[in-house]
Coordinates of C-alpha atoms and ligand atoms in Angstrom, one line a residue:
M1 CA -33.3 32.9 53.6
S2 CA -35.3 36.1 53.3
A3 CA -39.2 35.5 53.9
F4 CA -40.0 36.7 50.1
E5 CA -37.3 34.7 48.2
N6 CA -40.0 32.1 47.8
L7 CA -42.1 34.6 45.9
T8 CA -41.0 34.9 41.8
T9 CA -38.7 37.6 41.7
N10 CA -40.2 40.9 39.6
R11 CA -43.8 39.6 40.2
S12 CA -46.0 42.5 39.0
T13 CA -48.2 43.6 41.5
Y14 CA -51.5 45.0 41.0
V15 CA -51.2 48.6 41.5
T16 CA -53.6 50.8 38.9
H17 CA -53.0 54.1 39.4
L18 CA -52.8 56.8 42.7
E19 CA -56.0 58.7 43.7
C20 CA -56.2 61.8 45.7
G21 CA -57.7 61.1 49.1
L22 CA -59.7 64.3 48.8
K23 CA -60.7 64.7 45.8
G24 CA -60.6 61.5 43.7
D25 CA -58.2 62.6 40.8
R26 CA -56.0 60.4 39.3
Y27 CA -51.9 60.4 39.1
E28 CA -49.6 58.1 37.7
A29 CA -48.1 54.7 39.8
D30 CA -44.3 54.2 38.9
V31 CA -43.2 57.9 38.9
I32 CA -42.0 59.8 42.1
Q33 CA -45.2 61.5 43.4
Q34 CA -45.7 63.4 46.8
L35 CA -49.2 64.9 47.5
S36 CA -52.0 65.6 45.4
K37 CA -52.6 68.8 43.6
A38 CA -54.9 69.9 46.4
G39 CA -51.9 69.1 48.7
R40 CA -53.4 66.1 50.4
P41 CA -52.1 62.4 50.5
L42 CA -52.7 59.8 47.6
L43 CA -54.1 56.7 48.0
V44 CA -52.6 53.2 46.1
K45 CA -55.4 51.6 44.0
Y46 CA -55.3 48.3 42.5
D47 CA -56.8 45.9 40.3
L48 CA -58.6 44.2 43.2
Q49 CA -60.2 41.8 40.9
G50 CA -57.3 41.0 39.4
L51 CA -55.9 39.8 43.0
A52 CA -58.9 38.3 43.9
A53 CA -58.9 35.9 40.9
N54 CA -54.9 35.4 41.5
I55 CA -54.3 34.7 44.8
S56 CA -55.7 32.3 47.5
K57 CA -56.1 32.2 51.1
T58 CA -54.4 29.0 50.9
E59 CA -51.5 30.3 49.1
L60 CA -50.9 33.0 51.6
A61 CA -51.0 30.4 54.2
Q62 CA -48.3 28.6 53.0
R63 CA -45.7 31.4 53.3
P64 CA -44.0 32.6 55.9
A65 CA -45.4 34.7 58.5
D66 CA -44.4 38.0 57.8
L67 CA -45.6 41.2 56.2
W68 CA -43.9 40.1 52.7
R69 CA -46.8 36.9 52.8
Y70 CA -49.4 40.0 51.5
R71 CA -46.6 40.9 48.5
E72 CA -49.8 41.3 45.8
F73 CA -51.4 43.5 48.2
L74 CA -48.5 46.1 48.4
P75 CA -46.9 48.7 46.0
V76 CA -43.3 47.2 45.2
R77 CA -43.2 45.8 41.8
K78 CA -39.3 44.3 42.0
T79 CA -38.4 42.1 44.5
E80 CA -35.0 43.4 44.1
N81 CA -36.1 46.5 45.7
V82 CA -37.8 44.9 48.7
V83 CA -35.6 46.4 52.0
S84 CA -36.5 44.1 54.5
L85 CA -35.1 43.6 58.4
G86 CA -37.2 40.6 59.4
E87 CA -40.9 42.1 59.7
S88 CA -42.5 39.2 61.4
H89 CA -46.2 38.9 62.6
T90 CA -47.0 40.3 65.8
P91 CA -48.7 38.3 68.5
L92 CA -52.1 38.8 69.4
I93 CA -52.2 38.4 73.2
R94 CA -55.8 38.3 74.7
L95 CA -55.6 39.9 78.4
S96 CA -58.4 37.7 80.0
E97 CA -57.0 38.6 84.0
L98 CA -58.3 42.7 82.9
E99 CA -61.8 41.5 81.3
E100 CA -64.7 42.0 83.8
N101 CA -68.2 42.7 82.1
S102 CA -66.7 42.8 78.7
G103 CA -66.0 40.7 75.9
Q104 CA -62.5 39.4 74.4
L105 CA -59.5 42.2 75.3
I106 CA -57.0 41.5 73.1
V107 CA -53.7 43.3 72.3
K108 CA -51.8 43.3 69.1
D109 CA -48.4 43.9 69.9
E110 CA -46.6 45.8 67.7
G111 CA -43.4 46.0 70.0
R112 CA -41.9 43.1 68.2
L113 CA -41.1 44.8 65.2
P114 CA -37.7 46.1 63.9
T115 CA -36.7 49.3 65.5
G116 CA -39.4 48.2 68.3
S117 CA -42.5 49.7 67.0
F118 CA -44.8 49.6 64.0
K119 CA -43.3 52.5 62.3
A120 CA -41.0 49.5 61.1
R121 CA -44.3 48.5 58.7
G122 CA -44.5 52.1 57.3
L123 CA -41.2 52.8 56.3
C124 CA -39.9 49.7 55.2
M125 CA -42.8 50.1 52.5
A126 CA -41.5 53.5 52.0
V127 CA -38.5 52.9 51.8
S128 CA -38.5 50.1 49.1
M129 CA -40.7 52.3 46.8
A130 CA -37.8 55.2 47.3
K131 CA -35.5 52.6 46.1
E132 CA -37.8 51.4 43.1
L133 CA -38.3 55.1 42.2
G134 CA -34.5 55.8 42.3
I135 CA -34.5 58.2 45.3
S136 CA -31.6 58.2 47.5
K137 CA -31.5 61.2 50.3
L138 CA -34.4 61.1 52.7
A139 CA -35.8 63.3 55.2
M140 CA -38.3 63.6 58.0
P141 CA -39.8 65.1 61.1
T142 CA -40.1 63.0 63.9
N143 CA -41.1 62.4 67.7
G144 CA -38.8 59.5 67.6
N145 CA -40.1 56.3 66.4
A146 CA -40.6 57.2 62.5
G147 CA -36.9 58.3 62.9
A148 CA -35.5 55.3 63.9
A149 CA -37.4 53.4 61.4
L150 CA -36.4 55.6 58.6
A151 CA -32.9 55.3 60.0
A152 CA -32.5 51.7 60.1
Y153 CA -34.3 51.2 56.5
A154 CA -32.9 54.2 54.6
S155 CA -29.1 52.5 56.1
R156 CA -30.2 49.0 55.0
A157 CA -31.0 50.2 51.5
G158 CA -27.7 52.1 51.5
M159 CA -29.6 55.3 51.3
Q160 CA -28.6 58.5 53.4
S161 CA -31.8 59.8 55.9
Y162 CA -31.8 63.3 57.5
V163 CA -34.1 63.3 60.8
F164 CA -35.3 66.3 62.9
C165 CA -36.4 66.1 66.3
P166 CA -38.7 68.2 68.5
E167 CA -36.1 68.9 71.5
D168 CA -38.1 66.9 74.1
T169 CA -37.8 63.7 72.0
P170 CA -36.7 60.6 74.2
E171 CA -33.4 60.5 74.8
V172 CA -33.3 56.8 73.7
N173 CA -35.1 57.6 70.2
V174 CA -32.8 60.4 69.1
R175 CA -29.5 57.7 69.9
E176 CA -31.1 55.3 68.0
I177 CA -31.8 57.1 64.9
A178 CA -27.8 58.7 65.5
A179 CA -26.7 54.7 65.7
Q180 CA -28.4 53.1 63.2
G181 CA -26.4 55.2 60.1
A182 CA -29.1 58.6 60.3
K183 CA -27.8 62.1 60.5
V184 CA -30.1 63.3 63.3
W185 CA -30.7 67.0 65.0
R186 CA -32.6 68.1 68.1
V187 CA -35.1 71.4 66.9
N188 CA -36.3 74.1 69.8
G189 CA -40.2 73.6 68.2
L190 CA -42.7 71.0 68.0
I191 CA -43.0 68.7 64.9
N192 CA -44.3 70.6 62.7
D193 CA -41.3 72.8 62.8
C194 CA -39.3 70.2 62.2
G195 CA -41.6 69.6 58.9
R196 CA -40.9 73.3 57.9
I197 CA -37.5 72.4 58.1
V198 CA -38.0 69.4 55.6
G199 CA -39.9 71.4 53.5
E200 CA -37.9 74.5 52.8
G201 CA -34.7 72.4 53.0
K202 CA -35.8 70.5 50.1
A203 CA -35.1 72.9 47.0
A204 CA -31.0 73.3 48.5
T205 CA -30.1 70.1 49.5
G206 CA -32.1 67.6 47.3
W207 CA -34.1 65.6 50.0
F208 CA -37.0 63.6 49.0
D209 CA -39.9 64.9 51.8
F210 CA -40.8 61.8 53.9
S211 CA -43.1 63.2 56.2
T212 CA -46.4 61.3 57.4
L213 CA -48.4 60.9 54.6
K214 CA -46.4 63.2 52.3
E215 CA -45.2 60.1 49.9
P216 CA -47.8 57.7 49.1
Y217 CA -46.7 54.4 50.3
R218 CA -46.5 54.4 54.3
I219 CA -50.0 53.8 54.5
E220 CA -49.5 50.6 52.3
G221 CA -46.9 49.4 54.9
K222 CA -49.2 50.4 57.5
K223 CA -52.4 48.7 55.9
T224 CA -50.7 45.4 56.5
M225 CA -51.6 45.4 60.0
G226 CA -55.1 44.9 59.0
L227 CA -54.3 42.1 56.2
E228 CA -52.5 40.6 59.0
L229 CA -55.1 41.0 61.7
A230 CA -57.8 39.6 59.6
D231 CA -55.6 36.4 58.4
Q232 CA -54.8 36.1 62.4
L233 CA -58.1 35.5 63.1
G234 CA -59.2 33.4 60.1
W235 CA -60.3 36.1 58.1
N236 CA -62.2 37.5 60.3
V237 CA -62.1 40.7 62.2
P238 CA -63.0 42.2 65.8
D239 CA -65.9 44.1 66.7
V240 CA -63.9 47.4 67.8
I241 CA -60.3 48.6 67.0
F242 CA -58.8 50.9 69.4
Y243 CA -56.1 52.8 67.8
P244 CA -53.6 55.2 69.2
T245 CA -53.8 58.2 66.6
G246 CA -51.2 60.9 66.0
G247 CA -50.7 61.4 62.1
G248 CA -53.4 58.2 61.5
T249 CA -51.6 56.5 59.0
G250 CA -52.4 53.0 60.8
L251 CA -56.2 53.8 61.1
I252 CA -56.0 55.2 57.4
G253 CA -54.5 51.9 56.5
M254 CA -56.5 49.3 58.0
W255 CA -59.4 50.8 57.5
K256 CA -58.3 51.1 53.3
A257 CA -57.1 47.2 54.2
F258 CA -60.3 45.7 55.4
N259 CA -62.2 47.7 52.6
E260 CA -60.1 45.7 50.0
L261 CA -60.5 42.8 51.3
K262 CA -64.5 43.3 51.7
T263 CA -64.3 44.3 47.7
M264 CA -62.4 40.9 47.3
G265 CA -64.8 39.1 48.8
W266 CA -62.5 38.0 51.6
L267 CA -64.6 39.5 54.2
S268 CA -68.0 39.7 54.8
G269 CA -70.5 41.0 57.3
K270 CA -69.5 43.9 59.5
L271 CA -66.2 46.0 59.8
P272 CA -64.9 46.8 63.0
R273 CA -65.8 50.1 64.3
M274 CA -62.3 52.0 64.2
V275 CA -61.7 54.2 67.3
A276 CA -59.1 56.8 67.3
V277 CA -57.6 57.3 71.0
Q278 CA -56.1 60.7 71.8
A279 CA -54.8 62.3 74.8
T280 CA -56.7 64.9 76.5
G281 CA -53.6 67.6 76.0
C282 CA -53.3 66.6 72.2
A283 CA -57.1 65.7 70.8
P284 CA -57.6 67.6 67.7
V285 CA -59.3 64.6 65.7
V286 CA -61.3 64.1 68.9
K287 CA -62.7 68.1 68.8
A288 CA -63.6 67.7 64.8
F289 CA -65.2 64.3 65.8
E290 CA -67.4 66.1 68.1
E291 CA -68.0 69.2 66.4
G292 CA -69.2 67.3 63.1
T293 CA -66.6 68.9 60.9
R294 CA -64.4 66.9 58.3
H295 CA -60.9 68.4 59.0
A296 CA -59.2 68.9 62.0
E297 CA -57.9 72.4 63.3
L298 CA -54.0 73.0 64.7
W299 CA -54.1 72.1 68.4
K300 CA -52.3 74.5 70.1
D301 CA -49.8 74.1 73.2
A302 CA -49.6 69.7 72.7
H303 CA -48.6 67.8 75.6
T304 CA -49.2 64.6 76.2
V305 CA -46.7 62.2 77.7
A306 CA -47.1 59.7 74.8
S307 CA -44.9 61.4 72.6
G308 CA -46.2 59.2 69.6
I309 CA -49.7 60.8 69.7
R310 CA -48.7 63.9 70.4
V311 CA -49.6 65.6 66.4
P312 CA -51.1 69.0 66.5
V313 CA -52.4 68.8 62.9
A314 CA -52.4 66.2 60.5
I315 CA -52.5 66.4 56.6
G316 CA -54.8 63.1 56.5
D317 CA -57.3 64.5 59.3
F318 CA -60.5 63.7 56.8
L319 CA -59.2 60.1 56.5
I320 CA -59.0 59.3 60.1
L321 CA -62.5 61.1 60.6
D322 CA -63.9 59.4 57.2
A323 CA -62.6 55.7 58.8
V324 CA -64.2 56.5 62.1
R325 CA -67.7 57.5 60.8
D326 CA -68.3 55.2 58.3
S327 CA -67.3 52.0 60.4
G328 CA -69.7 53.9 63.2
G329 CA -66.7 54.2 65.6
F330 CA -65.9 57.4 67.7
A331 CA -62.9 59.5 68.4
T332 CA -62.1 60.1 71.9
A333 CA -59.3 61.4 74.6
V334 CA -57.8 60.0 77.6
T335 CA -56.0 61.8 80.5
D336 CA -52.1 61.4 81.0
E337 CA -52.9 60.5 84.0
S338 CA -55.0 57.2 83.0
I339 CA -52.0 56.5 80.8
I340 CA -49.8 55.9 83.6
R341 CA -52.4 54.0 85.5
G342 CA -53.5 51.8 82.5
L343 CA -49.7 51.3 82.2
K344 CA -49.0 50.0 85.3
E345 CA -51.9 47.7 85.8
V346 CA -51.4 46.1 82.6
S347 CA -48.0 45.4 83.2
E348 CA -48.4 44.3 86.8
R349 CA -51.2 42.1 86.3
T350 CA -50.7 40.6 83.1
G351 CA -46.8 41.1 82.4
L352 CA -47.3 42.6 79.0
L353 CA -45.1 45.9 79.1
L354 CA -47.3 48.5 77.1
C355 CA -45.8 52.0 75.8
P356 CA -47.6 54.8 76.8
E357 CA -49.7 55.2 73.6
G358 CA -50.7 51.3 73.9
A359 CA -52.1 52.4 77.6
A360 CA -53.7 55.2 76.1
T361 CA -55.7 52.6 74.2
Y362 CA -56.3 50.8 77.3
A363 CA -57.7 53.9 79.1
A364 CA -59.9 54.5 76.3
W365 CA -61.1 51.0 76.6
K366 CA -62.1 51.2 80.3
Q367 CA -63.6 54.4 80.0
E368 CA -65.8 53.7 77.1
L369 CA -67.2 50.7 78.8
V370 CA -68.3 52.7 81.6
S371 CA -69.4 55.3 79.2
G372 CA -71.3 52.5 77.4
R373 CA -70.3 53.6 73.8
I374 CA -68.8 50.0 73.7
T375 CA -70.9 47.0 74.9
P376 CA -69.9 44.3 77.0
K377 CA -70.6 42.1 74.0
E378 CA -68.3 43.7 71.8
N379 CA -64.4 42.2 71.5
C380 CA -61.9 44.3 71.1
V381 CA -58.5 44.9 69.9
L382 CA -56.0 47.1 71.1
F383 CA -52.7 48.4 69.2
N384 CA -49.3 48.3 71.5
C385 CA -47.3 50.3 68.8
A386 CA -44.4 50.1 70.4
S387 CA -41.8 48.3 72.8
G388 CA -42.4 49.9 76.6
L389 CA -38.9 49.4 76.7
K390 CA -38.2 52.3 74.5
Y391 CA -39.8 54.6 77.0
P392 CA -38.4 55.9 80.6
L393 CA -39.6 53.1 83.1
S394 CA -40.1 54.3 86.9
E395 CA -37.5 53.8 89.0
A396 CA -36.4 50.7 91.0
N397 CA -34.2 51.5 93.9
D398 CA -34.2 48.5 96.3
S399 CA -30.8 47.6 97.2
I400 CA -28.9 44.8 99.1
D401 CA -25.7 44.9 100.8
C402 CA -24.5 41.6 100.5
T403 CA -21.7 42.0 103.3
Q404 CA -24.0 41.6 106.0
P405 CA -26.4 39.2 107.4
L406 CA -29.7 39.5 105.8
D407 CA -33.1 39.5 107.3
Y408 CA -35.1 36.7 104.7
G409 CA -38.5 38.2 106.4
L410 CA -38.2 41.7 105.3
I411 CA -37.6 40.5 101.6
G412 CA -39.6 37.3 100.9
Ligands
PLP1 C1 -46.6 56.9 65.4 C2 -46.9 56.1 66.8 C3 -48.0 56.3 66.8 C4 -49.4 57.1 66.2 O1 -49.1 56.6 64.8 P1 -49.8 57.2 63.5 O2 -50.1 56.1 62.5 O3 -48.7 57.9 62.9 O4 -51.4 57.5 63.9 C5 -48.6 55.6 68.1 N1 -48.1 55.2 69.0 C6 -46.4 54.9 68.8 C7 -45.7 54.4 69.6 C8 -46.1 55.6 67.5 O5 -44.7 55.8 67.3

């Protein structure tokens, strides 16, 4: 049985319309939409009073612990259009071994999702909505994980996907994209060059552009991180959230979730401070935050070991910056050395293998405890966005010749 079969078929959801995230002008739901007239992301709006009147926390608690538990908070109207590969809740893992003059340190481990990354949340929603709207050819530029999730959910929905990766995308990502039924190409440029290929090829091919935030529904999928986190904490929130920020979909989505829950009266008190974590080799949001601007400039020569956050320009930059500022949070950058050191420290001391982007949030947490931007009283949640197994690991080359006598003193 799939998780949502216990829900009424064709239950209508509470979507009222879409809205430009920058200008606030209104767009129709239930028809194909990409960006707003201002060329900015569209946000999905709901009848939150209607939602609050018709759904209860008790009712939700009786449903399976997965993403579709929050069915009415999401845009898919017809259950037959739900495209799913089993989006189970991801665990909260407390790392008390690493707490020292600090509040609680908790990792939300998103590496357990289908395709091994939280891109599954966004793409399962976006592909479900593509199905609902009758779209069948999906194209995307990707640094790896988004393309893998697109490939998987498109194939699951019986659609063809076309994926364009920068040349240095990790081998495992390119192969998993191909293995899951997509057509995939390496491009000798960066993610924005791949995006240009999608944009320019649309007219000739009939592709629907699935680039980050260029369709309205990935944010809604990522929003479930906020709903799920609050649900797991008994409809409470942590003091601070550290989020590895590339295109920012997850940070924007979580902030949207918390505000919707607050409007519904499901959360009270202070919302979490949102911290956008980037790498020093690619930190456009951090630069804009420090300079007090609402938009970020293109970052030149972007480089970092954390490929998921190597995004030189984000179309939703102002939504990230608004969320960070409105929440009383901040944006901060960490070096590749501290990312690598953090990854090793967490996996060796706690057994939890992070991805480099997750390790960046740990490095930022340590850095900001020292700087004083977070206090020893604040309980923090870090997002580990992908399985550490999707990345190249350090070599382990010790071997044993089993035909010779062994000196166990050297081994044990
Ligand atoms: C995509 C990705 C990110 C960045 O997520 P956004 O919501 O696009 O900012 C971080 N880490 C990993 C592993 C990713 O795949």
